[in-house]
Coordinates of C-alpha atoms and ligand atoms in Angstrom, one line a residue:
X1 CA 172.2 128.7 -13.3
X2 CA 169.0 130.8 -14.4
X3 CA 166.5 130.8 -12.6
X4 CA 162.7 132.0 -12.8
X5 CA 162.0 134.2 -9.5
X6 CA 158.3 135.3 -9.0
X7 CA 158.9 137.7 -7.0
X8 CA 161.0 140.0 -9.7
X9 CA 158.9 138.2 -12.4
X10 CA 162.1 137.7 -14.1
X11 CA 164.4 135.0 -15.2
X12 CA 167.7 135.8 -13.3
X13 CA 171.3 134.6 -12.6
X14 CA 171.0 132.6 -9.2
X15 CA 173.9 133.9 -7.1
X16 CA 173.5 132.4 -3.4
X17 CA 174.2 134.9 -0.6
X18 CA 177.1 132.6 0.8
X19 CA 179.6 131.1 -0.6
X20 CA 180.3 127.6 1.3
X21 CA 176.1 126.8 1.0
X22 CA 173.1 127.1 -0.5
X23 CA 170.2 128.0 2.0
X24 CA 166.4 126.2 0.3
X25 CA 163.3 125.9 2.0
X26 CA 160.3 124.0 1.2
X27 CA 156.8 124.4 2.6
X28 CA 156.1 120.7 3.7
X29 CA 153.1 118.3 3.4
X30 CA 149.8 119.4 5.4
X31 CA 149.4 115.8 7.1
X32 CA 146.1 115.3 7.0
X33 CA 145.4 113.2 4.1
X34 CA 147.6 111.4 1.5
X35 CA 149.5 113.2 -0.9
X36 CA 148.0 113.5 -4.2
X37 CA 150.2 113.0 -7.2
X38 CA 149.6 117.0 -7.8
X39 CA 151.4 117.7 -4.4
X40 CA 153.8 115.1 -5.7
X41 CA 154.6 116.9 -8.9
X42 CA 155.6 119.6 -6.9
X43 CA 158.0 118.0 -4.5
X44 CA 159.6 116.1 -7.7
X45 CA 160.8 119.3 -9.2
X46 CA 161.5 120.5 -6.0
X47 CA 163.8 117.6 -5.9
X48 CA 165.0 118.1 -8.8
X49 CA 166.0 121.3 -8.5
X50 CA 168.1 120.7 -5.1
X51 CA 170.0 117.8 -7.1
X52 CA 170.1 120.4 -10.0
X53 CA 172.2 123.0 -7.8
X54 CA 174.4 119.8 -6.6
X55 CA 175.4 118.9 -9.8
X56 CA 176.4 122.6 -10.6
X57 CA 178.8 122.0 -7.8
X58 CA 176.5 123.7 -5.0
X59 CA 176.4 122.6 -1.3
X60 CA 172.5 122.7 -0.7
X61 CA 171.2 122.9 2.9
X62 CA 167.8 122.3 2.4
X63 CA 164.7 122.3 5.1
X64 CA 161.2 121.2 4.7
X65 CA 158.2 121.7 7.4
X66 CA 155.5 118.9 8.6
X67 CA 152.7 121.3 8.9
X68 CA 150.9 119.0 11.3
X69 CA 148.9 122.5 13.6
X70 CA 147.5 125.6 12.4
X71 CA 146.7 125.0 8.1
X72 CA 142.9 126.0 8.1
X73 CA 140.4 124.6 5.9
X74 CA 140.2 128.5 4.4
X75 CA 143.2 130.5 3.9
X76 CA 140.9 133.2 5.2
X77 CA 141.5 132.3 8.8
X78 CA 138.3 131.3 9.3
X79 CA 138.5 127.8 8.6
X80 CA 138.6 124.4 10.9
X81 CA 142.2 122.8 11.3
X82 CA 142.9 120.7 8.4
X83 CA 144.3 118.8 10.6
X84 CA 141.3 118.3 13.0
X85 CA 139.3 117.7 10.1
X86 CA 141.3 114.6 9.1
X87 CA 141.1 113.4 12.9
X88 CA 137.4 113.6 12.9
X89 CA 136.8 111.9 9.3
X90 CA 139.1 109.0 10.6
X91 CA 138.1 108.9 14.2
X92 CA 141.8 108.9 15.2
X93 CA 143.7 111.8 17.4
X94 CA 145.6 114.7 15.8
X95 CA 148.8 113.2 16.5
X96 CA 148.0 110.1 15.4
X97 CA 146.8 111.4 11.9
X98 CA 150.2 113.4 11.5
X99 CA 152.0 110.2 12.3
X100 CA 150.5 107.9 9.8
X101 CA 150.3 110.9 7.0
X102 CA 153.9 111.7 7.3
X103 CA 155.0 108.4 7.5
X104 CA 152.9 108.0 4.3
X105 CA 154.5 111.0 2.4
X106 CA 158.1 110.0 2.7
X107 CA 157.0 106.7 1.4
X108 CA 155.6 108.2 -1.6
X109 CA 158.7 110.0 -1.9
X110 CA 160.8 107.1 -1.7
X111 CA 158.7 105.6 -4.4
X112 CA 159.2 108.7 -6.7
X113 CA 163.2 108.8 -5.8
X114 CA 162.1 112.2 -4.0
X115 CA 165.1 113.2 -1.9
X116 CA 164.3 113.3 2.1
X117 CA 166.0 117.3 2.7
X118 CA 168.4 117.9 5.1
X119 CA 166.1 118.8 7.7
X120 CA 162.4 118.1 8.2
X121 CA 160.8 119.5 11.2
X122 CA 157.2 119.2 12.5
X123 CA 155.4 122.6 12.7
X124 CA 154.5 121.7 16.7
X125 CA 158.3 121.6 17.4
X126 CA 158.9 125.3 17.5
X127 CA 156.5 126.7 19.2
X128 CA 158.9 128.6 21.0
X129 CA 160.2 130.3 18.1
X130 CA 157.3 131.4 16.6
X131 CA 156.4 133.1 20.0
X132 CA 159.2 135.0 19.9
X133 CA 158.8 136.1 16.2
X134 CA 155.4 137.2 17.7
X135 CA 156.6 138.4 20.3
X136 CA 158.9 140.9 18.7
X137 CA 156.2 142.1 15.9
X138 CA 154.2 143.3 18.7
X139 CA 156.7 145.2 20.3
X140 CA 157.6 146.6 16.7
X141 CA 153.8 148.0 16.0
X142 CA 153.5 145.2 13.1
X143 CA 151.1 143.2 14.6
X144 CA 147.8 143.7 17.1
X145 CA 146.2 141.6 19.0
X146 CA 142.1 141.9 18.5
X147 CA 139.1 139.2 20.2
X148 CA 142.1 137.4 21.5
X149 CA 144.0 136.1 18.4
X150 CA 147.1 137.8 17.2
X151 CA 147.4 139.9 13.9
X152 CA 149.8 140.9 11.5
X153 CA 148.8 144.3 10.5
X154 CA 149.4 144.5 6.7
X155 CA 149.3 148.4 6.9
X156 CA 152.7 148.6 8.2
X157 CA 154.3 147.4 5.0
X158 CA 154.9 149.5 2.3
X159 CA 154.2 147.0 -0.2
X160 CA 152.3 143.8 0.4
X161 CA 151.3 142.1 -2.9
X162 CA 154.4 140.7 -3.8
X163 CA 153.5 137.4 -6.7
X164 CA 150.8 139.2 -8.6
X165 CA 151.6 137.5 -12.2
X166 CA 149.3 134.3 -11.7
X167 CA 145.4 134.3 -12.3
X168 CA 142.6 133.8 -10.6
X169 CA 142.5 130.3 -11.3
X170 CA 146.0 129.5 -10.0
X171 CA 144.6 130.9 -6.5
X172 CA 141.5 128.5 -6.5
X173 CA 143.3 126.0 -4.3
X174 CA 144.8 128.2 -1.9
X175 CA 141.5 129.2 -0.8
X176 CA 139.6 126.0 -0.6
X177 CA 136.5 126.4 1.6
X178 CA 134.2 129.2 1.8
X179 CA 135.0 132.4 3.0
X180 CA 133.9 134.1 5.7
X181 CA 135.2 137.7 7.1
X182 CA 137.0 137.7 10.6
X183 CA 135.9 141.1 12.4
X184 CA 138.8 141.4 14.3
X185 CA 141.0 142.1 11.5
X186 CA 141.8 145.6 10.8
X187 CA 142.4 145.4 7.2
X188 CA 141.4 142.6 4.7
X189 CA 144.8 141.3 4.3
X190 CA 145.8 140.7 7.5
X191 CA 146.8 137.7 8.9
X192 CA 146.5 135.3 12.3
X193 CA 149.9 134.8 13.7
X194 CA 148.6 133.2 16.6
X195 CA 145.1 132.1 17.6
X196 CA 143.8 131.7 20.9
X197 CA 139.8 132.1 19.6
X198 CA 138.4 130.5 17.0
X199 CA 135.2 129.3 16.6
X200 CA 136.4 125.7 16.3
X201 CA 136.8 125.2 20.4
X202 CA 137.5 121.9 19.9
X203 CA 141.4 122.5 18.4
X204 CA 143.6 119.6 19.5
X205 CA 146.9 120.7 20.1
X206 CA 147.2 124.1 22.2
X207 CA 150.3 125.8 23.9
X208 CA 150.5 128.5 26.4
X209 CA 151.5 131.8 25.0
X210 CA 151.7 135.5 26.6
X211 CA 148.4 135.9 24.6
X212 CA 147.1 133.4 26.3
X213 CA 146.3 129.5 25.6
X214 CA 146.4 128.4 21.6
X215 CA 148.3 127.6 18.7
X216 CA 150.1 128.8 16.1
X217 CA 148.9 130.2 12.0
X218 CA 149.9 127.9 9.2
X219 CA 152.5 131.3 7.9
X220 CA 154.4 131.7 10.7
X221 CA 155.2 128.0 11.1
X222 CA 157.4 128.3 7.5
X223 CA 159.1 131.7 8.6
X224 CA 160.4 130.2 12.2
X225 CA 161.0 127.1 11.0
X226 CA 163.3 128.3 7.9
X227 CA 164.7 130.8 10.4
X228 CA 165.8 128.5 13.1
X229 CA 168.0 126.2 11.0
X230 CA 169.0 128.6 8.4
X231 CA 169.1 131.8 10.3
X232 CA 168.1 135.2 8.9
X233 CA 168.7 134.9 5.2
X234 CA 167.2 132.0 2.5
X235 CA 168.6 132.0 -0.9
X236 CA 165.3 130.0 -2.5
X237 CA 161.8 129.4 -0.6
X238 CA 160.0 126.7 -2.9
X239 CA 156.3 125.6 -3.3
X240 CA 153.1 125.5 -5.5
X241 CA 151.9 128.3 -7.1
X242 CA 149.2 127.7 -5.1
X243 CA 151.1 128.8 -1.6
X244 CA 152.1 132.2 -3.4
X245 CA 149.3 133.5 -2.4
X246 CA 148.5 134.5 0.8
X247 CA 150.7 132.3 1.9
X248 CA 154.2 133.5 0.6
X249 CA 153.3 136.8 0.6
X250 CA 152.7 136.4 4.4
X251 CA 155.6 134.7 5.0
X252 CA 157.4 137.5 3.4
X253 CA 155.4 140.1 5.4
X254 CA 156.5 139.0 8.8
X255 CA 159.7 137.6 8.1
X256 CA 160.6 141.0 6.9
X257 CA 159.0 142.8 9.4
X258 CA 160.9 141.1 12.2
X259 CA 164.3 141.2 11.0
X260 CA 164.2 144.6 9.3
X261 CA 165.6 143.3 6.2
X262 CA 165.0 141.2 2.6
X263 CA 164.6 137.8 3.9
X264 CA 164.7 135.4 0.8
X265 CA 166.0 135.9 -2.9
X266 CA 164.2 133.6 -5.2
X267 CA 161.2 132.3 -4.8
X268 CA 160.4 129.3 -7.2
X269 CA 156.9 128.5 -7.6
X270 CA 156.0 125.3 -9.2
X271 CA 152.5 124.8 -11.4
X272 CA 149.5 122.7 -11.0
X273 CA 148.6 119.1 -11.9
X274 CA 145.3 119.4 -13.8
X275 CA 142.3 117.2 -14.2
X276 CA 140.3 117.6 -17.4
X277 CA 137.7 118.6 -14.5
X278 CA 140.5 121.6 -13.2
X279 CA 142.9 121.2 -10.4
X280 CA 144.1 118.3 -7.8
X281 CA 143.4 118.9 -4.5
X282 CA 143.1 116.9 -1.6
X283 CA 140.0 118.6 -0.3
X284 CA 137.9 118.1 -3.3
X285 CA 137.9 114.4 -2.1
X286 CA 138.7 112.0 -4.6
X287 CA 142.3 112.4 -6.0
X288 CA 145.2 110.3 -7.2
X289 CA 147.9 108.6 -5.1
X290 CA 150.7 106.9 -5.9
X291 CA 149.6 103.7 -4.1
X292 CA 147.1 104.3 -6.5
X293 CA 148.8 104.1 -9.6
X294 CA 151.1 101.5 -8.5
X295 CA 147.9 99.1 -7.5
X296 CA 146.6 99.6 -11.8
X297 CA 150.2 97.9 -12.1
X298 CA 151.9 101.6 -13.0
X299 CA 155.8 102.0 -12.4
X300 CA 156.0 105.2 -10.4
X301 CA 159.6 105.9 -12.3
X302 CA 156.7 106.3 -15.6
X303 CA 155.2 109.1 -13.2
X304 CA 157.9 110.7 -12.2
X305 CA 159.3 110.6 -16.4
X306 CA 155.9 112.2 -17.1
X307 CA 156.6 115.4 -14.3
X308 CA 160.4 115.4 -16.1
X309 CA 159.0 115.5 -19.4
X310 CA 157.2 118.9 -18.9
X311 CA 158.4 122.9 -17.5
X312 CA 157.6 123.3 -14.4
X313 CA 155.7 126.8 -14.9
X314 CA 153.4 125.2 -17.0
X315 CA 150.6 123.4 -15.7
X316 CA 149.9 120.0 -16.4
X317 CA 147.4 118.0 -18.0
X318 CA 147.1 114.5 -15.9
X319 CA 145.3 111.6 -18.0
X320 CA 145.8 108.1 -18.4
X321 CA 146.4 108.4 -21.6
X322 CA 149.4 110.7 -21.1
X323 CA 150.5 108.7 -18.2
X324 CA 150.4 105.1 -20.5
X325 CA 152.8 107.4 -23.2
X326 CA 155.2 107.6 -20.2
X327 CA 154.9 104.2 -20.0
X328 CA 156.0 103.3 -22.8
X329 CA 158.7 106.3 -23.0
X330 CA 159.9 104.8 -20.2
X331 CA 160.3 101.2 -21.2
X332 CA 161.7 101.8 -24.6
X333 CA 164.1 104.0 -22.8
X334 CA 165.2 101.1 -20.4
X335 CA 165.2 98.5 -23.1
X336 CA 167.9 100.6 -25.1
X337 CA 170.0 101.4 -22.1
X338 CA 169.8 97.3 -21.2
X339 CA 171.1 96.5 -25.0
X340 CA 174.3 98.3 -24.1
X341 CA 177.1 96.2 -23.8
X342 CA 179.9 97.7 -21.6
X343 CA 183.6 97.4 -21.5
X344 CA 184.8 99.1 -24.0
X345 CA 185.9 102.3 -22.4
X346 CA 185.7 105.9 -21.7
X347 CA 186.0 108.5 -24.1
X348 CA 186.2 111.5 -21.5
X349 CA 186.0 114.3 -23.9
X350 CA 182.6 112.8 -25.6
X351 CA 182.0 112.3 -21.7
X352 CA 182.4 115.6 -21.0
X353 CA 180.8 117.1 -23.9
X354 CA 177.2 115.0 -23.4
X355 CA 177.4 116.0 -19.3
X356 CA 177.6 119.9 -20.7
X357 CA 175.1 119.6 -22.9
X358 CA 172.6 117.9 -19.8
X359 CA 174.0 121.2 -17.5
X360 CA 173.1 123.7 -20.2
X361 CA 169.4 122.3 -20.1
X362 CA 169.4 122.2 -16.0
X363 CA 170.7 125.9 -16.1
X364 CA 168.3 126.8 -18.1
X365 CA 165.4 127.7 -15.7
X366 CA 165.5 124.0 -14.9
X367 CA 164.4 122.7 -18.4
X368 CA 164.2 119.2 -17.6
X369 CA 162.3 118.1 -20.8
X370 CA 165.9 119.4 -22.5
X371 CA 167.3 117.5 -20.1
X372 CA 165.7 114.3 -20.4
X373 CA 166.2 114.8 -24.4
X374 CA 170.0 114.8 -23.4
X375 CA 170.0 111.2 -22.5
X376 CA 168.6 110.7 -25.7
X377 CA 171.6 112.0 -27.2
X378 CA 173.9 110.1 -25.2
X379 CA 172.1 106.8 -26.8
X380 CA 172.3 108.3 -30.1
X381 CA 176.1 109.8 -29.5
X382 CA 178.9 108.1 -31.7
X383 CA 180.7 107.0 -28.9
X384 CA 181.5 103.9 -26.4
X385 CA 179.1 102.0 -24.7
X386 CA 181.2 103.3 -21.6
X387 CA 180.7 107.1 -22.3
X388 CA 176.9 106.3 -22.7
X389 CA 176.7 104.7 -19.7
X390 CA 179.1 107.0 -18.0
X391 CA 177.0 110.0 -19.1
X392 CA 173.2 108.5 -18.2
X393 CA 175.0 107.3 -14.5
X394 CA 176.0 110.9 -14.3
X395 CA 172.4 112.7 -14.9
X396 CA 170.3 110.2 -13.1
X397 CA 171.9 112.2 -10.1
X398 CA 169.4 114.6 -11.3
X399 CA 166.7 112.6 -13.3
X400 CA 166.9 109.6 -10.6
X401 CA 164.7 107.3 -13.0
X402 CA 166.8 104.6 -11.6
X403 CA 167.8 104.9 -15.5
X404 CA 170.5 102.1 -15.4
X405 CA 169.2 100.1 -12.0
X406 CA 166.2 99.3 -13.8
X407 CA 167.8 98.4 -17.6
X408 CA 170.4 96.2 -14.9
X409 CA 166.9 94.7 -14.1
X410 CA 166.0 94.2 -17.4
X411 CA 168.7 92.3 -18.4
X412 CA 168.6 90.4 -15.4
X413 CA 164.8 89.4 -16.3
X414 CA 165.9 88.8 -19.8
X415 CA 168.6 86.3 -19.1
X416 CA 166.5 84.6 -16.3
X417 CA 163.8 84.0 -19.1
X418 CA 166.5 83.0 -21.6
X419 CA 167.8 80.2 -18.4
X420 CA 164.3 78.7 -18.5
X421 CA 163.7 78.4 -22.0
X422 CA 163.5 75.0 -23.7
X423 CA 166.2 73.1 -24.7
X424 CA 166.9 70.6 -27.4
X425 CA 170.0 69.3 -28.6
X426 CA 169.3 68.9 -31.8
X427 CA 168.0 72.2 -32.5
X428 CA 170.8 73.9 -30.5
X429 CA 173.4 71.5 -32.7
X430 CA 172.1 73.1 -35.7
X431 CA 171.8 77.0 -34.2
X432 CA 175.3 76.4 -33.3
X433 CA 176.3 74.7 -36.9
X434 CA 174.4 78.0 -38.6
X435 CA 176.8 80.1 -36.5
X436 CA 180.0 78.6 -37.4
X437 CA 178.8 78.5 -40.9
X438 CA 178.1 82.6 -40.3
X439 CA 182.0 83.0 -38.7
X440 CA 182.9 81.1 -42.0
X441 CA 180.8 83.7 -44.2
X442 CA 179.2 81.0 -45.3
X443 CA 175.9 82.8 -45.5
X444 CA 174.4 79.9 -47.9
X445 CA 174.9 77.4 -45.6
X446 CA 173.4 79.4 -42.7
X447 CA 170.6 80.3 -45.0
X448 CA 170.3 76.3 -45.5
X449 CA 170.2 75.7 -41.8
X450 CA 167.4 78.1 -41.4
X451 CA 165.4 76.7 -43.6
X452 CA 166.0 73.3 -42.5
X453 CA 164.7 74.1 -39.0
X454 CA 161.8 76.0 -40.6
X455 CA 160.6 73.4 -42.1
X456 CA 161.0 71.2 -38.7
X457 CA 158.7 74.1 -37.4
X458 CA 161.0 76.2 -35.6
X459 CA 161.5 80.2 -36.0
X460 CA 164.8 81.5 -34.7
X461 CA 165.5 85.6 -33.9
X462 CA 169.1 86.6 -33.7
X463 CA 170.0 88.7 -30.7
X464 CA 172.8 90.6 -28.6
X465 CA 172.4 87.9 -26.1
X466 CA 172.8 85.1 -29.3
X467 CA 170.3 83.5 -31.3
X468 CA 167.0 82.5 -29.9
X469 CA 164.3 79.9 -31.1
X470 CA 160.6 79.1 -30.5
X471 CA 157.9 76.5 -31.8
X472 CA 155.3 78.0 -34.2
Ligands
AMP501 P1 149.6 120.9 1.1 O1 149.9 119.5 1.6 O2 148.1 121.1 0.7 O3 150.1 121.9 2.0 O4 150.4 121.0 -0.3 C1 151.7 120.5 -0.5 C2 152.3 121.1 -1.7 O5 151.6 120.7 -2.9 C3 152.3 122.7 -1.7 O6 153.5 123.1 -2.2 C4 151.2 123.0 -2.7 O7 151.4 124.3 -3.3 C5 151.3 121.9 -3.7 N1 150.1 121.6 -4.5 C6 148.8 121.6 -4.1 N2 147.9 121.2 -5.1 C7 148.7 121.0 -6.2 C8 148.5 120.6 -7.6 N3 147.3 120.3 -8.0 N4 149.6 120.5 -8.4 C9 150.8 120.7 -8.0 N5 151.1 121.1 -6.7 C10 150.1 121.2 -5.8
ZN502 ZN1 155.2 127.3 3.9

């Protein structure tokens, strides 16, 4: 598989560091607020890309933090916990908030057919760890403490900017509120790894630490948390472009600086969802949900097509119009999988040849507009109903638009509707005398028939499922 990695800038052969596994990590919801479908876009072609390395014949372990302590309102340091923020605006406690948002996030996902990963740990569960990481980058001379918080000190690194191809622009999110200098710090890069002041007093969840009583910075909960349940080496970190920047590169910084060697491979950065007013973001206030979507009587499977349909280094362009051409993508897809009529068997090579064609597109720096086209193929293929099926069964592992659920649906729907419609015998006597006149090749006296009931005021539409009739 090819693979884009920002930190070489380069597209690159993806060769994992171990054989028997693949070791991902994905920076995790901050739970303070819904998801928005930008976040969402994100963890789809996350998602996408862990059932991408599967279907190459990859075992992925894959890990995802809750960031539920320590993600500031400014990626400056200087901001209030998001997290205390969402508690105050809801009048509900910290823990309570991270409860309901999480809880809220996998639902979304299970909407969007997001995989849960293998592991999902809350950022207050390893407190313990990140101490220790702490710890050690004291005793090493890469970090200081100063007015009581702890700092990584970026003048100990030999190079620090490691993402610099994205603009301006792309940063905008990552550093939401306004910023305001911290003193303390030593150089204008440098980082809280733990905080014990702040002028937000009122911080809900503290630990005790040798530095004294406080809580964790958002970067260090990503390095301990990757580190403690895949150990010293990551084959791909994952996020939005948006965390490249400080937050990546900070990750990087002390992750390196405490074991003394490269720490992750490839770093996959996936782009914004746009507005026409510029980017999603939860703090700007008003964003889309899925539950919001789903309430205007939108199938989030239409969503999750639209994500598919595009790169996932290009930003995206969210409107309703683009959203209702999804729609309709969709549907037509589903009809045309649903007028498929199984049972006539497998051809394996045409099998094979279709599933090749989908990998080539996956491998492919994860094209999944190619691959989406490939199912397209597969319904245009000369071959068996069975193949088709075969094939579109075998790259929903990856698509997971619930590609031949939903046509099973369909068809379902279709012959429920058929079940209710009206009956009348002599009307069905003389559909069934056209169609034994049709076996006979008889096409005059068929043509006859249909005219007959014409004239009695009846149209009739020949389909796969036989011929149907209605009053006009
Ligand atoms: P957060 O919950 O704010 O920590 O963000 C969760 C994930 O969504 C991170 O990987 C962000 O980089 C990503 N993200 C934030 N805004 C957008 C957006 N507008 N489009 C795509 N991804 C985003
Ligand atoms: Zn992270």
């Amino acid at each position: 598989m090819y693979l884009y990695n920002s930190a070489s800038r380069k597209r690159e052969l993806f060769t994992p560091n171990h054989e028997d596994v693949v070791k991902m990590y994905t920076c995790g919801p901050t739970v303070y607020h819904y998801a928005h479908i930008g976040n969402l876009r994100t963890y789809i072609m996350e998602d996408v890309l862990e059932k991408a390395l599967r279907y190459s014949g990859y075992n992925v372990k894959r890990v995802m933090n809750i960031t539920d302590v320590g993600h500031l309102a400014s990626d400056a340091d200087t901001g209030e916990d998001k997290m205390l923020k969402g508690a105050k605006r809801e009048n509900k406690s910290v823990m309570d908030i991270a409860k309901f948002y999480t809880d809220a996030f996998f639902a979304d996902c299970a909407k969007l057919n997001i995989k849960i990963p293998d592991v999902v740990e809350p950022a207050t569960n390893c407190i313990a760890e990140y101490i220790h990481i702490v710890e050690t980058l004291l005793e090493k001379g890469s970090a200081y403490l100063a007015g009581g918080n702890v700092y990584f000190d970026t003048s100990t690194l030999e190079k620090y900017y490691i993402f610099n191809d994205h603009n301006e622009e792309d940063l905008a999110v990552g550093v939401r509120d306004s910023v305001e200098e911290d003193a303390n710090k030593r150089n204008k890069n440098d980082f809280v790894l733990w905080f014990t002041k702040s002028k937000f007093e009122d911080q809900a969840l503290k630990w005790d630490s040798p530095w004294g009583v406080g809580y964790p910075g958002w970067h260090i909960e990503c390095s301990g948390i990757s580190m403690k349940h895949l150990g010293d080496d990551l084959d791909i970190h994952c996020g939005g472009i948006d965390n490249a920047f400080p937050h990546h590169t900070n990750e990087i910084a002390q992750s390196e600086s405490f074991l003394g060697h490269k720490w992750c491979n490839y770093w996959f950065h996936v782009h914004h969802l746009n507005t026409d007013t510029g980017k999603m973001s939860k703090s700007k206030g008003e964003f889309l949900t899925v539950s919001l979507l789903e309430s205007k009587g939108y199938d989030p499977m239409a969503y999750r097509l639209f994500c598919l349909q595009s790169h996932y280094r290009r930003n995206l362009v969210f409107s309703w119009e683009n959203l209702d051409n999804a729609v309709v993508a969709y549907d037509k897809l589903i009809a045309r999988i649903a007028a498929l009529v199984p049972g006539d068997g497998v051809d394996e090579a045409a099998l094979a040849s279709l599933k090749e064609r989908f990998a080539e597109a996956l491998n492919n720096d994860l094209n999944t507009a190619v691959a989406v086209t490939a199912v397209y193929d597969a319904l245009k293929a000369r071959t068996t109903a069975d193949t088709k099926l075969a094939a579109l069964a075998s790259f929903d592992t990856v698509l997971s638009l619930n590609l031949l659920s939903a046509a099973e649906k369909k068809r379902a729907d279709a012959a429920a509707a058929t079940a209710a419609e009206e009956t009348d015998p002599v009307i069905d006597g003389l559909i069934a005398q056209r169609k034994e006149a049709k076996k006979a090749k008889n096409f005059a006296e068929a043509d006859r028939i249909r005219d007959e009931l014409k004239a009695m005021g009846i149209e009739i539409t020949d389909t796969p499922q036989g011929t149907k009739w209605k009053r006009i």
